[in-house]
mmCIF file of C-alpha atoms and ligand atoms in Angstrom:
data_model
loop_
_atom_site.group_PDB
_atom_site.id
_atom_site.type_symbol
_atom_site.label_atom_id
_atom_site.label_comp_id
_atom_site.label_asym_id
_atom_site.label_seq_id
_atom_site.Cartn_x
_atom_site.Cartn_y
_atom_site.Cartn_z
ATOM 1 C CA MET A 1 -12.365 26.333 -1.715
ATOM 2 C CA ILE A 2 -8.846 27.658 -2.306
ATOM 3 C CA ASP A 3 -8.060 25.968 -5.635
ATOM 4 C CA LYS A 4 -7.934 28.509 -8.438
ATOM 5 C CA TYR A 5 -6.035 27.568 -11.564
ATOM 6 C CA ALA A 6 -6.374 28.691 -15.164
ATOM 7 C CA SER A 7 -6.625 25.042 -16.211
ATOM 8 C CA LEU A 8 -6.004 21.703 -14.574
ATOM 9 C CA THR A 9 -3.284 20.749 -17.050
ATOM 10 C CA GLY A 10 0.447 20.517 -16.551
ATOM 11 C CA ASN A 11 3.718 18.783 -17.340
ATOM 12 C CA TRP A 12 5.430 17.644 -14.182
ATOM 13 C CA ASN A 13 8.806 16.047 -13.612
ATOM 14 C CA TYR A 14 8.092 15.078 -10.059
ATOM 15 C CA PRO A 15 8.501 12.325 -9.026
ATOM 16 C CA THR A 16 8.632 11.225 -12.679
ATOM 17 C CA LYS A 17 7.497 12.671 -16.003
ATOM 18 C CA VAL A 18 3.734 13.255 -15.810
ATOM 19 C CA ARG A 19 1.507 14.541 -18.608
ATOM 20 C CA PHE A 20 -1.450 15.698 -16.540
ATOM 21 C CA GLY A 21 -4.755 16.910 -17.947
ATOM 22 C CA ALA A 22 -8.030 16.035 -19.625
ATOM 23 C CA GLY A 23 -7.688 14.526 -23.102
ATOM 24 C CA ARG A 24 -3.967 13.840 -22.876
ATOM 25 C CA ILE A 25 -4.419 10.123 -23.578
ATOM 26 C CA LYS A 26 -4.038 11.246 -27.211
ATOM 27 C CA GLU A 27 -0.306 11.552 -26.444
ATOM 28 C CA LEU A 28 0.100 7.821 -25.754
ATOM 29 C CA ALA A 29 2.188 7.023 -28.854
ATOM 30 C CA ASP A 30 4.300 10.082 -28.154
ATOM 31 C CA ALA A 31 4.863 8.992 -24.560
ATOM 32 C CA CYS A 32 5.916 5.495 -25.700
ATOM 33 C CA ARG A 33 8.420 6.961 -28.134
ATOM 34 C CA ALA A 34 9.787 9.279 -25.448
ATOM 35 C CA ALA A 35 10.222 6.188 -23.251
ATOM 36 C CA GLY A 36 12.096 4.387 -26.040
ATOM 37 C CA ILE A 37 9.290 1.883 -26.666
ATOM 38 C CA ARG A 38 8.532 0.700 -30.205
ATOM 39 C CA ARG A 39 6.648 -2.561 -29.537
ATOM 40 C CA PRO A 40 4.605 -2.058 -26.381
ATOM 41 C CA LEU A 41 2.721 -4.765 -24.509
ATOM 42 C CA LEU A 42 -0.400 -3.118 -23.102
ATOM 43 C CA VAL A 43 -1.331 -4.675 -19.758
ATOM 44 C CA THR A 44 -4.830 -4.046 -18.448
ATOM 45 C CA ASP A 45 -7.488 -5.962 -16.499
ATOM 46 C CA PRO A 46 -10.408 -8.073 -17.775
ATOM 47 C CA GLY A 47 -12.965 -5.425 -16.751
ATOM 48 C CA LEU A 48 -11.340 -2.707 -18.856
ATOM 49 C CA LYS A 49 -10.430 -4.887 -21.832
ATOM 50 C CA PRO A 50 -13.798 -4.588 -23.659
ATOM 51 C CA LEU A 51 -14.172 -0.843 -22.981
ATOM 52 C CA PRO A 52 -13.800 1.738 -25.753
ATOM 53 C CA MET A 53 -10.911 3.446 -23.964
ATOM 54 C CA ILE A 54 -8.700 0.387 -24.590
ATOM 55 C CA MET A 55 -9.693 0.143 -28.250
ATOM 56 C CA ASP A 56 -9.087 3.900 -28.586
ATOM 57 C CA ALA A 57 -5.638 3.553 -26.993
ATOM 58 C CA ILE A 58 -4.694 0.741 -29.379
ATOM 59 C CA GLY A 59 -5.992 2.871 -32.257
ATOM 60 C CA THR A 60 -3.860 5.819 -31.105
ATOM 61 C CA LEU A 61 -0.793 3.581 -30.955
ATOM 62 C CA GLU A 62 -1.410 2.092 -34.397
ATOM 63 C CA HIS A 63 -2.012 5.522 -35.833
ATOM 64 C CA GLY A 64 1.325 6.533 -34.324
ATOM 65 C CA GLY A 65 3.028 3.575 -36.024
ATOM 66 C CA LEU A 66 3.409 1.383 -32.928
ATOM 67 C CA ALA A 67 2.292 -2.262 -33.088
ATOM 68 C CA CYS A 68 0.936 -3.314 -29.736
ATOM 69 C CA ALA A 69 -0.347 -6.510 -28.107
ATOM 70 C CA LEU A 70 -2.803 -6.783 -25.241
ATOM 71 C CA PHE A 71 -2.586 -8.802 -22.027
ATOM 72 C CA ALA A 72 -5.528 -8.683 -19.622
ATOM 73 C CA ASP A 73 -5.480 -11.930 -17.614
ATOM 74 C CA VAL A 74 -4.880 -10.217 -14.304
ATOM 75 C CA HIS A 75 -6.593 -11.044 -10.997
ATOM 76 C CA PRO A 76 -8.029 -8.170 -8.886
ATOM 77 C CA ASN A 77 -5.178 -8.874 -6.459
ATOM 78 C CA PRO A 78 -2.575 -9.990 -9.052
ATOM 79 C CA ILE A 79 -0.819 -13.297 -8.389
ATOM 80 C CA GLY A 80 2.593 -14.615 -9.426
ATOM 81 C CA ALA A 81 1.025 -16.733 -12.196
ATOM 82 C CA ASP A 82 -0.435 -13.571 -13.802
ATOM 83 C CA VAL A 83 3.059 -12.144 -14.103
ATOM 84 C CA GLU A 84 4.366 -15.449 -15.523
ATOM 85 C CA ALA A 85 1.606 -15.557 -18.141
ATOM 86 C CA GLY A 86 2.242 -11.936 -19.134
ATOM 87 C CA LEU A 87 5.979 -12.560 -19.380
ATOM 88 C CA LYS A 88 5.413 -15.405 -21.858
ATOM 89 C CA ILE A 89 3.433 -13.081 -24.110
ATOM 90 C CA TYR A 90 5.974 -10.281 -23.673
ATOM 91 C CA ARG A 91 8.851 -12.527 -24.725
ATOM 92 C CA ALA A 92 6.988 -14.308 -27.540
ATOM 93 C CA GLY A 93 5.992 -10.922 -29.020
ATOM 94 C CA HIS A 94 9.531 -9.482 -28.709
ATOM 95 C CA HIS A 95 8.176 -6.429 -26.920
ATOM 96 C CA ASP A 96 10.466 -3.679 -25.722
ATOM 97 C CA GLY A 97 8.336 -1.998 -23.086
ATOM 98 C CA VAL A 98 5.063 -2.137 -21.177
ATOM 99 C CA ILE A 99 2.063 0.181 -21.046
ATOM 100 C CA VAL A 100 0.297 -0.358 -17.732
ATOM 101 C CA PHE A 101 -3.278 0.788 -18.228
ATOM 102 C CA GLY A 102 -5.845 0.553 -15.454
ATOM 103 C CA GLY A 103 -6.193 0.475 -11.690
ATOM 104 C CA GLY A 104 -3.795 -0.966 -9.151
ATOM 105 C CA SER A 105 -4.020 -4.576 -10.320
ATOM 106 C CA ALA A 106 -3.161 -3.885 -13.975
ATOM 107 C CA MET A 107 -0.425 -1.461 -12.995
ATOM 108 C CA ASP A 108 1.172 -3.785 -10.445
ATOM 109 C CA ALA A 109 1.034 -6.814 -12.757
ATOM 110 C CA GLY A 110 2.369 -4.812 -15.704
ATOM 111 C CA LYS A 111 5.183 -3.261 -13.705
ATOM 112 C CA ALA A 112 6.230 -6.713 -12.486
ATOM 113 C CA ILE A 113 6.221 -8.014 -16.086
ATOM 114 C CA ALA A 114 8.480 -5.134 -17.176
ATOM 115 C CA PHE A 115 10.750 -5.756 -14.208
ATOM 116 C CA MET A 116 11.007 -9.504 -14.776
ATOM 117 C CA SER A 117 11.472 -9.236 -18.561
ATOM 118 C CA GLY A 118 15.270 -9.295 -18.265
ATOM 119 C CA GLN A 119 15.838 -11.116 -14.954
ATOM 120 C CA THR A 120 17.137 -14.635 -14.464
ATOM 121 C CA ARG A 121 16.066 -15.468 -10.895
ATOM 122 C CA PRO A 122 12.520 -16.261 -9.704
ATOM 123 C CA MET A 123 10.466 -13.138 -8.916
ATOM 124 C CA TRP A 124 10.235 -13.783 -5.173
ATOM 125 C CA ASP A 125 14.038 -13.469 -4.927
ATOM 126 C CA TYR A 126 13.518 -9.734 -5.515
ATOM 127 C CA GLU A 127 11.041 -9.188 -2.692
ATOM 128 C CA ASP A 128 11.448 -5.850 -0.911
ATOM 129 C CA ARG A 129 13.587 -7.113 1.983
ATOM 130 C CA GLU A 130 16.936 -5.709 3.053
ATOM 131 C CA ASP A 131 18.876 -5.045 -0.161
ATOM 132 C CA TRP A 132 17.344 -7.862 -2.243
ATOM 133 C CA TRP A 133 16.463 -5.363 -4.958
ATOM 134 C CA THR A 134 20.181 -5.088 -5.763
ATOM 135 C CA ARG A 135 20.024 -8.702 -7.005
ATOM 136 C CA ALA A 136 18.183 -7.432 -10.078
ATOM 137 C CA ASP A 137 19.852 -6.609 -13.374
ATOM 138 C CA ALA A 138 18.788 -2.972 -13.802
ATOM 139 C CA ALA A 139 19.498 -3.118 -17.543
ATOM 140 C CA GLY A 140 16.970 -5.963 -17.794
ATOM 141 C CA ILE A 141 14.035 -3.823 -16.637
ATOM 142 C CA ALA A 142 11.871 -2.716 -19.563
ATOM 143 C CA PRO A 143 10.615 0.890 -19.719
ATOM 144 C CA ILE A 144 7.070 1.487 -18.455
ATOM 145 C CA VAL A 145 4.431 3.996 -19.534
ATOM 146 C CA ALA A 146 1.607 4.252 -16.979
ATOM 147 C CA VAL A 147 -1.994 5.281 -17.593
ATOM 148 C CA PRO A 148 -4.078 5.227 -14.390
ATOM 149 C CA THR A 149 -7.844 4.779 -14.753
ATOM 150 C CA THR A 150 -8.649 4.926 -11.041
ATOM 151 C CA ALA A 151 -7.598 7.526 -8.493
ATOM 152 C CA GLY A 152 -6.279 5.675 -5.481
ATOM 153 C CA THR A 153 -3.296 3.400 -5.803
ATOM 154 C CA GLY A 154 -0.898 5.994 -7.201
ATOM 155 C CA SER A 155 1.118 3.088 -8.594
ATOM 156 C CA GLU A 156 1.774 5.168 -11.723
ATOM 157 C CA VAL A 157 4.435 7.093 -9.806
ATOM 158 C CA GLY A 158 5.543 4.232 -7.541
ATOM 159 C CA ARG A 159 8.662 2.101 -7.668
ATOM 160 C CA ALA A 160 7.092 -1.168 -6.552
ATOM 161 C CA ALA A 161 4.477 -3.762 -7.421
ATOM 162 C CA VAL A 162 2.375 -5.711 -4.933
ATOM 163 C CA ILE A 163 1.872 -9.321 -6.036
ATOM 164 C CA VAL A 164 0.231 -12.199 -4.148
ATOM 165 C CA ASP A 165 2.550 -15.178 -3.616
ATOM 166 C CA GLU A 166 0.207 -18.126 -4.186
ATOM 167 C CA ARG A 167 2.405 -20.421 -2.079
ATOM 168 C CA ASP A 168 1.533 -18.754 1.228
ATOM 169 C CA HIS A 169 -1.207 -16.302 0.146
ATOM 170 C CA THR A 170 0.820 -13.295 1.235
ATOM 171 C CA LYS A 171 1.111 -10.006 -0.603
ATOM 172 C CA LYS A 172 4.727 -9.391 -1.481
ATOM 173 C CA ILE A 173 6.297 -6.146 -2.592
ATOM 174 C CA ILE A 174 8.666 -6.303 -5.531
ATOM 175 C CA PHE A 175 10.746 -3.141 -5.494
ATOM 176 C CA HIS A 176 13.279 -1.519 -7.757
ATOM 177 C CA PRO A 177 13.965 2.179 -8.444
ATOM 178 C CA LYS A 178 13.824 1.468 -12.176
ATOM 179 C CA MET A 179 10.300 0.108 -11.852
ATOM 180 C CA GLN A 180 9.024 3.656 -11.687
ATOM 181 C CA PRO A 181 7.217 4.431 -14.952
ATOM 182 C CA VAL A 182 9.297 6.791 -17.096
ATOM 183 C CA GLU A 183 6.200 8.431 -18.564
ATOM 184 C CA VAL A 184 2.772 8.862 -16.986
ATOM 185 C CA ILE A 185 -0.383 10.023 -18.704
ATOM 186 C CA ALA A 186 -2.753 11.228 -15.987
ATOM 187 C CA ASP A 187 -5.971 11.957 -17.865
ATOM 188 C CA PRO A 188 -8.926 12.529 -15.514
ATOM 189 C CA GLU A 189 -11.423 11.855 -18.316
ATOM 190 C CA LEU A 190 -10.409 8.168 -18.148
ATOM 191 C CA THR A 191 -11.792 8.025 -14.593
ATOM 192 C CA VAL A 192 -15.218 9.643 -15.135
ATOM 193 C CA GLY A 193 -16.876 6.286 -15.850
ATOM 194 C CA LEU A 194 -15.862 4.764 -12.507
ATOM 195 C CA PRO A 195 -18.923 3.741 -10.486
ATOM 196 C CA ALA A 196 -19.486 5.652 -7.232
ATOM 197 C CA HIS A 197 -18.522 2.752 -4.947
ATOM 198 C CA ILE A 198 -15.184 2.226 -6.728
ATOM 199 C CA THR A 199 -14.549 5.978 -6.720
ATOM 200 C CA ALA A 200 -15.158 5.939 -2.970
ATOM 201 C CA ALA A 201 -13.001 2.880 -2.212
ATOM 202 C CA THR A 202 -10.055 3.921 -4.391
ATOM 203 C CA GLY A 203 -10.287 7.514 -3.170
ATOM 204 C CA MET A 204 -10.017 6.273 0.396
ATOM 205 C CA ASP A 205 -6.883 4.348 -0.594
ATOM 206 C CA ALA A 206 -5.392 7.661 -1.759
ATOM 207 C CA LEU A 207 -6.392 9.178 1.570
ATOM 208 C CA SER A 208 -4.846 6.275 3.505
ATOM 209 C CA HIS A 209 -1.532 6.722 1.648
ATOM 210 C CA ASN A 210 -1.386 10.447 2.407
ATOM 211 C CA LEU A 211 -2.579 9.952 5.975
ATOM 212 C CA GLU A 212 -0.311 7.039 6.900
ATOM 213 C CA ALA A 213 2.681 8.754 5.274
ATOM 214 C CA TYR A 214 1.914 11.950 7.188
ATOM 215 C CA CYS A 215 1.655 10.036 10.500
ATOM 216 C CA SER A 216 4.733 7.875 9.931
ATOM 217 C CA PRO A 217 7.567 8.835 12.304
ATOM 218 C CA PHE A 218 10.397 8.821 9.757
ATOM 219 C CA PHE A 219 12.197 12.075 8.908
ATOM 220 C CA HIS A 220 10.958 13.085 5.474
ATOM 221 C CA PRO A 221 9.712 16.686 5.412
ATOM 222 C CA LEU A 222 9.069 16.520 1.647
ATOM 223 C CA GLY A 223 6.709 13.618 2.168
ATOM 224 C CA ASN A 224 4.923 15.490 4.961
ATOM 225 C CA GLY A 225 4.213 18.490 2.745
ATOM 226 C CA VAL A 226 2.906 16.398 -0.129
ATOM 227 C CA ALA A 227 0.752 14.278 2.199
ATOM 228 C CA LEU A 228 -0.853 17.257 3.891
ATOM 229 C CA GLU A 229 -2.011 18.809 0.620
ATOM 230 C CA GLY A 230 -3.055 15.376 -0.651
ATOM 231 C CA MET A 231 -5.392 14.976 2.337
ATOM 232 C CA ARG A 232 -6.844 18.448 1.781
ATOM 233 C CA LEU A 233 -7.622 17.622 -1.847
ATOM 234 C CA VAL A 234 -9.384 14.426 -0.782
ATOM 235 C CA ARG A 235 -11.449 16.361 1.736
ATOM 236 C CA GLU A 236 -12.457 18.927 -0.859
ATOM 237 C CA TRP A 237 -13.026 16.661 -3.851
ATOM 238 C CA LEU A 238 -13.694 13.009 -2.970
ATOM 239 C CA PRO A 239 -17.342 13.614 -1.943
ATOM 240 C CA VAL A 240 -17.866 15.561 -5.200
ATOM 241 C CA ALA A 241 -16.281 12.821 -7.340
ATOM 242 C CA VAL A 242 -18.443 10.155 -5.649
ATOM 243 C CA LYS A 243 -21.652 12.165 -5.968
ATOM 244 C CA THR A 244 -21.071 13.611 -9.446
ATOM 245 C CA GLY A 245 -18.811 11.248 -11.338
ATOM 246 C CA SER A 246 -18.876 13.416 -14.447
ATOM 247 C CA ASN A 247 -17.226 16.373 -12.676
ATOM 248 C CA VAL A 248 -13.834 16.365 -14.442
ATOM 249 C CA ASP A 249 -12.335 18.902 -12.005
ATOM 250 C CA ALA A 250 -13.129 16.625 -9.064
ATOM 251 C CA ARG A 251 -11.687 13.682 -11.025
ATOM 252 C CA ALA A 252 -8.535 15.694 -11.772
ATOM 253 C CA TYR A 253 -7.947 16.674 -8.150
ATOM 254 C CA MET A 254 -8.506 13.083 -7.012
ATOM 255 C CA LEU A 255 -6.073 11.792 -9.647
ATOM 256 C CA ALA A 256 -3.513 14.287 -8.345
ATOM 257 C CA ALA A 257 -4.220 13.302 -4.718
ATOM 258 C CA SER A 258 -3.670 9.663 -5.687
ATOM 259 C CA SER A 259 -0.239 10.354 -7.216
ATOM 260 C CA MET A 260 0.583 12.511 -4.207
ATOM 261 C CA GLY A 261 -0.232 9.673 -1.810
ATOM 262 C CA ALA A 262 2.119 7.280 -3.576
ATOM 263 C CA THR A 263 4.799 9.978 -3.713
ATOM 264 C CA ALA A 264 4.427 10.678 -0.004
ATOM 265 C CA PHE A 265 4.428 7.085 1.197
ATOM 266 C CA GLN A 266 8.104 6.757 0.482
ATOM 267 C CA LYS A 267 8.051 8.159 4.042
ATOM 268 C CA GLY A 268 6.316 5.014 5.290
ATOM 269 C CA LEU A 269 2.849 3.515 5.686
ATOM 270 C CA GLY A 270 1.428 1.930 8.818
ATOM 271 C CA ALA A 271 -1.074 -0.381 10.470
ATOM 272 C CA MET A 272 -3.946 0.447 8.089
ATOM 273 C CA HIS A 273 -2.032 -1.206 5.292
ATOM 274 C CA SER A 274 -0.670 -4.040 7.476
ATOM 275 C CA LEU A 275 -4.213 -4.891 8.613
ATOM 276 C CA SER A 276 -5.602 -4.555 5.113
ATOM 277 C CA HIS A 277 -3.149 -6.738 3.180
ATOM 278 C CA PRO A 278 -4.020 -10.033 4.983
ATOM 279 C CA CYS A 279 -7.759 -9.323 4.523
ATOM 280 C CA SER A 280 -7.222 -9.073 0.760
ATOM 281 C CA SER A 281 -4.959 -12.134 0.599
ATOM 282 C CA LEU A 282 -7.143 -14.352 2.824
ATOM 283 C CA ARG A 283 -10.653 -13.061 2.089
ATOM 284 C CA GLY A 284 -10.256 -11.247 -1.243
ATOM 285 C CA THR A 285 -11.436 -7.885 0.088
ATOM 286 C CA HIS A 286 -10.910 -4.691 -1.946
ATOM 287 C CA HIS A 287 -7.684 -2.977 -0.871
ATOM 288 C CA GLY A 288 -8.938 0.608 -0.708
ATOM 289 C CA LEU A 289 -12.244 -0.363 0.875
ATOM 290 C CA THR A 290 -10.451 -2.345 3.580
ATOM 291 C CA ASN A 291 -8.151 0.593 4.374
ATOM 292 C CA ALA A 292 -11.197 2.846 4.596
ATOM 293 C CA VAL A 293 -12.896 0.504 7.052
ATOM 294 C CA VAL A 294 -9.902 0.097 9.390
ATOM 295 C CA MET A 295 -8.840 3.781 9.199
ATOM 296 C CA PRO A 296 -10.546 5.245 12.313
ATOM 297 C CA TYR A 297 -9.657 2.212 14.469
ATOM 298 C CA VAL A 298 -5.971 2.617 13.608
ATOM 299 C CA LEU A 299 -6.011 6.383 14.222
ATOM 300 C CA VAL A 300 -7.545 5.924 17.682
ATOM 301 C CA HIS A 301 -5.028 3.167 18.471
ATOM 302 C CA ASN A 302 -2.144 5.487 17.502
ATOM 303 C CA LYS A 303 -3.597 8.538 19.265
ATOM 304 C CA SER A 304 -0.783 9.061 21.783
ATOM 305 C CA ALA A 305 1.770 9.362 18.959
ATOM 306 C CA ILE A 306 -0.219 11.448 16.458
ATOM 307 C CA GLU A 307 -2.517 13.686 18.503
ATOM 308 C CA GLU A 308 -0.630 16.922 17.735
ATOM 309 C CA LYS A 309 0.033 16.005 14.124
ATOM 310 C CA LEU A 310 -3.612 15.390 13.345
ATOM 311 C CA ALA A 311 -4.666 18.593 15.104
ATOM 312 C CA ALA A 312 -2.197 20.459 12.846
ATOM 313 C CA SER A 313 -3.614 18.817 9.739
ATOM 314 C CA ALA A 314 -7.164 19.570 10.931
ATOM 315 C CA ARG A 315 -6.139 23.241 11.032
ATOM 316 C CA TYR A 316 -4.630 23.113 7.562
ATOM 317 C CA MET A 317 -7.680 21.317 6.194
ATOM 318 C CA ASN A 318 -9.947 23.838 7.881
ATOM 319 C CA LEU A 319 -12.020 21.210 9.691
ATOM 320 C CA LYS A 320 -14.757 22.399 12.014
ATOM 321 C CA ASP A 321 -13.185 20.883 15.136
ATOM 322 C CA GLN A 322 -9.428 21.374 14.759
ATOM 323 C CA SER A 323 -8.335 18.670 17.172
ATOM 324 C CA PHE A 324 -7.440 14.968 16.997
ATOM 325 C CA ASN A 325 -11.057 14.096 17.766
ATOM 326 C CA GLY A 326 -12.227 16.528 15.103
ATOM 327 C CA PHE A 327 -10.035 14.760 12.552
ATOM 328 C CA VAL A 328 -11.420 11.326 13.481
ATOM 329 C CA ASP A 329 -14.966 12.715 13.362
ATOM 330 C CA TRP A 330 -14.270 14.012 9.855
ATOM 331 C CA ILE A 331 -13.103 10.539 8.762
ATOM 332 C CA LEU A 332 -16.228 8.932 10.246
ATOM 333 C CA GLN A 333 -18.492 11.470 8.536
ATOM 334 C CA LEU A 334 -16.671 11.140 5.202
ATOM 335 C CA ARG A 335 -16.985 7.340 5.321
ATOM 336 C CA GLN A 336 -20.689 7.638 6.002
ATOM 337 C CA ASP A 337 -21.233 10.240 3.265
ATOM 338 C CA ILE A 338 -19.594 8.090 0.579
ATOM 339 C CA GLY A 339 -21.057 4.752 1.668
ATOM 340 C CA ILE A 340 -18.095 3.021 3.358
ATOM 341 C CA PRO A 341 -19.147 0.313 5.849
ATOM 342 C CA ASN A 342 -18.178 0.782 9.480
ATOM 343 C CA THR A 343 -16.915 -2.732 10.252
ATOM 344 C CA LEU A 344 -14.752 -5.428 8.664
ATOM 345 C CA LYS A 345 -17.596 -7.861 9.345
ATOM 346 C CA GLU A 346 -19.682 -6.046 6.718
ATOM 347 C CA ILE A 347 -17.035 -6.754 4.071
ATOM 348 C CA GLY A 348 -16.702 -10.448 4.861
ATOM 349 C CA VAL A 349 -13.979 -10.557 7.509
ATOM 350 C CA ASP A 350 -14.838 -12.468 10.681
ATOM 351 C CA LEU A 351 -13.167 -13.246 14.003
ATOM 352 C CA ASP A 352 -12.028 -16.654 12.657
ATOM 353 C CA MET A 353 -9.464 -14.930 10.461
ATOM 354 C CA ILE A 354 -7.594 -13.256 13.330
ATOM 355 C CA PRO A 355 -5.221 -16.089 14.409
ATOM 356 C CA GLU A 356 -3.844 -16.356 10.878
ATOM 357 C CA ALA A 357 -4.050 -12.674 9.957
ATOM 358 C CA ALA A 358 -2.509 -10.991 13.025
ATOM 359 C CA PRO A 359 0.986 -12.539 12.590
ATOM 360 C CA MET A 360 0.803 -11.721 8.860
ATOM 361 C CA ALA A 361 0.009 -8.092 9.691
ATOM 362 C CA MET A 362 2.977 -8.031 12.065
ATOM 363 C CA GLU A 363 5.255 -9.308 9.282
ATOM 364 C CA ASP A 364 3.895 -6.825 6.740
ATOM 365 C CA PRO A 365 6.498 -4.268 5.620
ATOM 366 C CA SER A 366 4.069 -1.426 6.425
ATOM 367 C CA THR A 367 4.297 -2.276 10.131
ATOM 368 C CA GLY A 368 7.660 -0.515 10.408
ATOM 369 C CA GLY A 369 6.096 2.841 9.490
ATOM 370 C CA ASN A 370 3.362 2.795 12.119
ATOM 371 C CA PRO A 371 3.641 5.686 14.597
ATOM 372 C CA LEU A 372 3.526 3.268 17.553
ATOM 373 C CA PRO A 373 5.529 0.026 17.703
ATOM 374 C CA MET A 374 3.180 -2.877 16.967
ATOM 375 C CA THR A 375 2.817 -6.405 18.373
ATOM 376 C CA VAL A 376 0.809 -9.429 17.279
ATOM 377 C CA ALA A 377 -1.444 -8.868 20.309
ATOM 378 C CA ALA A 378 -2.062 -5.257 19.268
ATOM 379 C CA TYR A 379 -3.027 -6.426 15.783
ATOM 380 C CA GLU A 380 -5.400 -9.004 17.294
ATOM 381 C CA THR A 381 -7.102 -6.230 19.261
ATOM 382 C CA LEU A 382 -7.274 -3.946 16.236
ATOM 383 C CA TYR A 383 -8.818 -6.692 14.082
ATOM 384 C CA ARG A 384 -11.366 -7.446 16.794
ATOM 385 C CA ASN A 385 -12.257 -3.746 17.162
ATOM 386 C CA ALA A 386 -12.614 -3.272 13.408
ATOM 387 C CA ILE A 387 -14.712 -6.453 13.021
ATOM 388 C CA GLU A 388 -17.010 -5.605 15.930
ATOM 389 C CA GLY A 389 -17.108 -1.833 15.406
ATOM 390 C CA ARG A 390 -15.521 -0.862 18.738
ATOM 391 C CA LEU A 391 -13.793 2.495 18.389
ATOM 392 C CA VAL A 392 -11.526 2.651 21.465
HETATM 393 ZN ZN1 ZN B 401 -2.935 1.346 -0.429
#
């Protein structure tokens, strides 16, 4: 272990303002004020809504003189109608900012509500294609304070929200630079109650962000550096966080690795995410879990383009076998140790889905970041391999 710090607390301004450390949720009212928010709408998910941490947060806000309303009708993969419903409440309550409090779904839905609060066109007109984001009125985007309660999505530092378009069941990315939360409270104590299987699945999402960003061919040396250290933290701390959920140090490192993944993937993602998105849209699979399942199949597929890169990261991460194969072996072992299934079949994806899913994967924006150029046929093969457990 090479991590030695006096305390795992810090104030960062990269890539946005982050108040990192155990117990810092107490600063929520302060963070809202710093963001210029006086009447926050707190967006969370139905699972978190009854938990003490939400009541405590509302108490902290009230104590700090901020009246807040709660919106929690958010699907696990948030849909356009969730954003619409939240917007109604936002406007009726004359709110002036959004607290996104939760995992990826609450954060994505809440960020989209803040984005849409001052726009006039339908949300899908702002999908992340070409320069569509410039259609948005930047002054109409409400400030966002983000409080992650899982360590995986990294959406607290991201500038986009992923929302399912109910019309064609595709996941669409709504992007705008001003959608990045202006204040983040990254308090690892909020994640200690996460069950082991969610810790594992979300942690693997963080790994997939760092790993795909690192492998993406675009020139972005900053992203490479962040991604490499992010992967090392996952290697060191994800098994600990899964096994001993109450270990706040492990939770802190995983929360950092999660933010690092989302910071790094400005460099690009790849076929793990393009394969995963249709599975979630069509079969409702968990995003991080799906990435974890397809991960080794995608690495082996991309081998010719990433062999050297992964050997270099195996050296940095001090793996036993410091080669491409050693890296893949580490992934396989990690998945086994933390209870990730080996095939898509085990998470409810069958061969029947391929004809519809492969073209969707090809169209997915993550496809452009894959180390090798992709085709629909290549996606068909990858789906088949991941469903049947053929690692070639
Ligand atoms: Zn992801």
